[in-house]
């Protein structure tokens, strides 16, 4: 079977990395398309994933720019996919793939875990053969996106538990950044400022940078999403901030950290899966997965910078036990339609 995977954003690299290996172990041929956005290309190269950039890069935050880029990418993806005669198409929040797959008669599975990115999911859910989501997302929220009950397939827990199954961190990531363990290590993820669903900004985030960046007992590794974010943070010239120039092994960095503070969602849940204390500063509407983690006390909302508890953590006892093969089998349900 020939499988097409489209990876259009940085977090999707981690999601698909074990699934690509499993598909190939099962004897399938896999082609990966991508686009220039954030650190997606760097991460694909870092993890040795063969790929082809197809269509225009991400167009920024504006609706008009996004619409133009969507049109151009749909055209390019169609030209990419047509001669390859794929048997199945898989994506995570890359709504262009199911749109193109449907036009070419290719069964597709469209996965996501945050239900309030309504513009993209409304397109992806309606076009996909199967919609694959965590079972925490209520049915009525999915129906508003056009995901009818008949096409939805769910899995227990959250996706980070699957792709971090059996994960062993690589401590050389600390050496590459010039860090030692004499200070408290905090990993900070910037807000998704170019996302349509993140319209409220994150004013608290600037306070977090100031608090951590002026603490002589801390190394705060800030992982920006874009070159513009990196330049803005570096311009603050705060002595305890470390801003990598290139993509790094973020999962290892999180696993080795004492604390994570993230304005996005993926890194929050990676920290939860790895047993690392974590605060969210996300300023948009929380999705069902994060709501559940907050209720369970596994994820904390940071409302003011003076609530931030910065200290060395105890050894983690967390184990990520969910088998990624089970998640892959849910995605492959698109073949049963």
XYZ file of C-alpha atoms in Angstrom:
337
model
C 0.000 0.000 0.000
C 1.216 3.492 -0.816
C 0.469 6.030 1.911
C 0.583 9.810 1.691
C 1.287 11.840 4.830
C 1.142 15.642 4.838
C 3.052 17.409 7.636
C 2.341 21.136 7.585
C 3.347 22.310 11.087
C 6.123 21.595 13.572
C 4.174 19.508 16.161
C 3.024 17.113 13.454
C 6.599 15.853 13.039
C 6.560 14.280 16.511
C 3.036 12.926 15.989
C 3.913 11.106 12.783
C 7.485 10.045 13.539
C 6.612 6.678 15.189
C 3.671 6.136 12.839
C 5.880 6.486 9.762
C 8.238 3.874 11.195
C 5.346 1.515 11.920
C 3.904 1.894 8.435
C 7.245 1.028 6.872
C 7.740 -1.895 9.268
C 4.416 -3.242 8.010
C 5.716 -3.104 4.454
C 3.967 0.040 3.218
C 5.528 2.770 1.068
C 5.154 6.246 2.585
C 5.602 9.647 0.934
C 5.701 12.811 3.066
C 4.728 16.217 1.737
C 5.255 19.377 3.774
C 5.446 23.163 3.583
C 7.777 25.881 4.790
C 6.391 26.988 8.152
C 7.895 27.561 11.588
C 10.506 24.831 12.204
C 8.782 22.080 10.261
C 11.497 21.592 7.636
C 14.273 21.765 10.235
C 12.581 19.149 12.414
C 11.995 16.808 9.495
C 15.706 17.029 8.665
C 16.686 16.664 12.333
C 14.773 13.390 12.585
C 15.884 12.077 9.205
C 12.396 12.043 7.659
C 12.470 12.222 3.867
C 10.035 14.840 2.591
C 9.118 17.143 -0.259
C 8.029 20.738 0.250
C 4.882 21.291 -1.810
C 3.133 24.593 -2.490
C 3.539 28.036 -0.936
C 4.731 28.602 2.640
C 2.430 29.608 5.499
C 0.860 32.987 4.739
C 0.763 34.504 8.239
C -2.192 35.508 10.379
C -4.436 37.336 7.884
C -7.509 35.625 6.466
C -6.928 36.890 2.918
C -3.345 35.654 2.880
C -4.415 32.296 4.265
C -7.103 31.956 1.603
C -4.644 32.687 -1.207
C -2.088 30.277 0.216
C -4.768 27.596 0.584
C -5.723 27.896 -3.071
C -2.103 27.664 -4.177
C -1.297 24.741 -1.927
C -4.380 22.762 -2.951
C -3.339 23.111 -6.568
C 0.247 22.058 -5.814
C -0.782 19.101 -3.641
C -3.151 17.851 -6.305
C -0.331 17.933 -8.861
C 1.919 16.131 -6.359
C -0.560 13.395 -5.484
C -2.223 12.623 -8.825
C 0.642 10.697 -10.503
C 1.599 8.825 -7.312
C -1.705 6.948 -7.115
C -1.901 6.805 -3.320
C -4.056 4.217 -1.565
C -4.464 6.217 1.660
C -3.854 9.773 2.891
C -3.165 10.765 6.517
C -2.847 14.158 8.175
C -2.963 15.847 11.550
C -4.710 19.216 11.323
C -3.493 19.632 7.749
C -6.882 20.300 6.212
C -5.509 20.637 2.694
C -4.791 16.917 2.492
C -8.379 15.620 2.901
C -9.633 18.254 0.469
C -7.206 17.076 -2.212
C -7.627 13.404 -1.321
C -11.391 13.635 -1.714
C -11.052 15.260 -5.133
C -8.794 12.377 -6.230
C -10.874 9.590 -4.659
C -8.244 8.698 -2.019
C -9.519 7.556 1.403
C -8.228 9.903 4.101
C -7.984 10.154 7.882
C -7.918 13.623 9.424
C -6.681 13.784 13.029
C -6.700 16.677 15.478
C -6.895 17.239 19.226
C -7.988 20.886 19.577
C -11.570 21.376 18.497
C -11.786 25.179 18.425
C -9.646 25.739 15.325
C -12.986 25.864 13.557
C -11.971 27.301 10.186
C -9.493 24.569 9.284
C -11.333 21.715 10.982
C -14.607 22.622 9.337
C -12.941 21.995 5.996
C -10.930 18.958 7.058
C -13.776 17.165 8.838
C -16.222 17.549 5.975
C -13.729 16.367 3.355
C -12.113 13.464 5.239
C -13.241 9.854 5.104
C -12.550 9.430 8.824
C -12.032 11.989 11.586
C -9.713 10.771 14.364
C -9.803 12.543 17.741
C -9.307 11.913 21.471
C -12.415 10.509 23.138
C -12.431 13.501 25.514
C -13.884 15.817 22.831
C -17.692 15.995 23.215
C -19.824 14.848 20.313
C -21.630 18.179 19.935
C -18.350 20.036 19.396
C -17.448 17.639 16.599
C -20.844 17.859 14.941
C -20.475 21.649 14.677
C -17.359 21.009 12.588
C -19.191 18.712 10.201
C -17.778 15.531 11.756
C -20.800 13.260 11.672
C -20.847 10.406 14.169
C -20.522 7.827 11.390
C -17.123 9.115 10.279
C -15.580 9.803 13.719
C -13.150 7.358 15.310
C -11.749 8.051 18.788
C -8.849 6.911 20.938
C -8.371 7.059 24.727
C -6.008 9.497 26.410
C -4.117 12.115 24.425
C -1.840 11.801 21.423
C 1.385 12.786 23.189
C 1.084 9.629 25.304
C 1.253 7.568 22.116
C 4.129 9.193 20.309
C 6.203 9.447 23.513
C 5.671 5.777 24.348
C 8.972 4.360 25.622
C 10.722 7.699 25.062
C 14.294 8.034 26.342
C 15.653 11.613 26.413
C 18.980 12.461 24.827
C 20.993 14.489 27.368
C 23.315 15.820 24.674
C 20.638 18.417 23.910
C 21.809 20.228 27.063
C 25.436 20.165 25.926
C 24.480 21.546 22.524
C 22.864 24.546 24.236
C 25.743 25.033 26.684
C 23.593 24.240 29.736
C 24.595 22.626 33.006
C 22.418 21.315 35.829
C 23.564 23.835 38.444
C 20.528 25.975 37.625
C 16.835 25.194 37.437
C 15.948 24.364 33.825
C 12.708 25.841 32.489
C 11.437 25.267 28.946
C 9.208 28.011 27.546
C 7.073 27.806 24.399
C 5.862 30.961 22.692
C 2.212 31.700 21.761
C 0.832 30.576 18.368
C 0.499 34.168 17.209
C -0.195 33.391 13.559
C -3.097 31.042 14.288
C -6.630 32.241 13.574
C -7.880 30.583 16.766
C -5.403 32.546 18.907
C -6.758 36.080 18.559
C -6.464 37.205 22.162
C -2.694 37.506 22.498
C -0.846 36.433 25.616
C 0.150 39.499 27.684
C 1.166 37.251 30.580
C 3.854 35.692 28.404
C 5.978 38.860 28.456
C 5.829 38.871 32.263
C 6.964 35.237 32.330
C 9.980 36.050 30.156
C 10.934 38.945 32.429
C 10.565 36.826 35.572
C 12.615 33.923 34.285
C 15.084 35.946 32.243
C 16.280 37.937 35.233
C 16.606 34.978 37.632
C 20.287 34.079 38.075
C 19.320 30.602 39.329
C 17.490 29.692 36.113
C 18.208 28.693 32.554
C 15.027 29.439 30.596
C 15.186 27.864 27.132
C 12.662 29.675 24.960
C 11.463 27.814 21.867
C 10.026 30.338 19.384
C 7.748 29.358 16.541
C 8.985 31.875 13.991
C 12.086 33.891 13.171
C 10.187 37.052 14.121
C 9.455 35.697 17.585
C 13.096 34.687 17.997
C 14.356 38.155 17.071
C 11.897 39.869 19.420
C 12.892 37.692 22.376
C 16.619 38.014 21.691
C 16.248 41.801 21.523
C 15.147 41.824 25.179
C 18.683 40.684 26.083
C 17.626 39.002 29.330
C 20.625 37.180 30.835
C 18.944 33.894 31.829
C 17.125 33.316 28.536
C 18.548 30.829 26.046
C 17.055 31.075 22.554
C 18.237 28.326 20.161
C 19.082 29.460 16.666
C 17.791 26.246 15.137
C 15.314 23.471 15.850
C 16.270 21.253 18.772
C 15.143 17.920 20.208
C 12.315 19.526 22.156
C 10.982 16.283 23.603
C 14.350 15.516 25.215
C 14.593 19.074 26.484
C 11.139 18.836 28.083
C 11.930 15.446 29.638
C 15.083 16.861 31.252
C 13.462 20.118 32.431
C 12.376 21.049 35.928
C 9.415 23.058 34.649
C 7.586 23.858 31.409
C 5.620 27.041 30.702
C 3.835 26.970 27.365
C 1.412 29.267 25.595
C 0.551 26.504 23.149
C -0.906 23.064 23.674
C 1.393 20.337 22.380
C 4.324 21.048 24.682
C 1.985 21.262 27.672
C 0.748 17.752 27.025
C 4.245 16.444 26.274
C 5.259 17.652 29.726
C 2.229 15.953 31.283
C 3.027 12.693 29.493
C 6.646 12.876 30.688
C 5.770 13.763 34.284
C 7.200 17.300 34.199
C 5.402 20.136 36.083
C 3.748 22.441 33.570
C 1.807 25.700 33.410
C -0.298 26.870 30.500
C -0.551 30.535 29.549
C -2.763 29.805 26.539
C -5.048 32.796 26.031
C -7.662 31.213 23.780
C -10.470 28.800 24.623
C -9.207 25.586 26.175
C -10.003 22.362 24.366
C -11.530 19.302 26.008
C -8.213 17.460 26.396
C -6.617 20.313 28.336
C -9.799 20.862 30.340
C -9.579 17.265 31.500
C -5.889 17.527 32.400
C -6.604 20.651 34.442
C -9.454 18.936 36.287
C -7.113 16.059 37.078
C -4.443 18.438 38.405
C -1.915 17.410 35.759
C -1.863 20.813 34.048
C -2.018 24.176 35.828
C -3.294 27.499 34.492
C -0.924 30.402 35.138
C -2.991 33.535 35.729
C -0.313 35.813 37.225
C 3.459 35.650 37.125
C 3.758 35.599 40.915
C 1.998 32.193 40.908
C 4.971 30.679 39.083
C 6.762 28.093 41.254
C 10.317 27.721 39.956
C 12.294 24.955 41.644
C 14.181 21.776 40.919
C 11.793 18.893 40.442
C 11.905 15.451 41.885
C 12.521 12.464 39.643
C 9.542 11.692 37.422
C 7.530 8.540 37.949
C 5.382 9.046 34.850
C 5.253 6.304 32.238
C 3.849 6.769 28.772
C 2.247 3.408 28.171
C -0.021 3.874 25.172
C 1.105 1.904 22.140
C 1.386 4.056 18.969
C 0.334 1.001 16.946
C -3.137 1.376 18.449
C -3.302 4.986 17.246
C -2.146 3.947 13.786
C -4.881 1.320 13.599
C -7.485 3.996 14.341
C -6.135 6.121 11.488
C -6.191 3.129 9.145
C -9.944 2.868 9.726
C -10.239 5.202 6.744
C -9.726 2.109 4.585
C -12.892 0.499 5.950
C -15.285 3.167 4.680
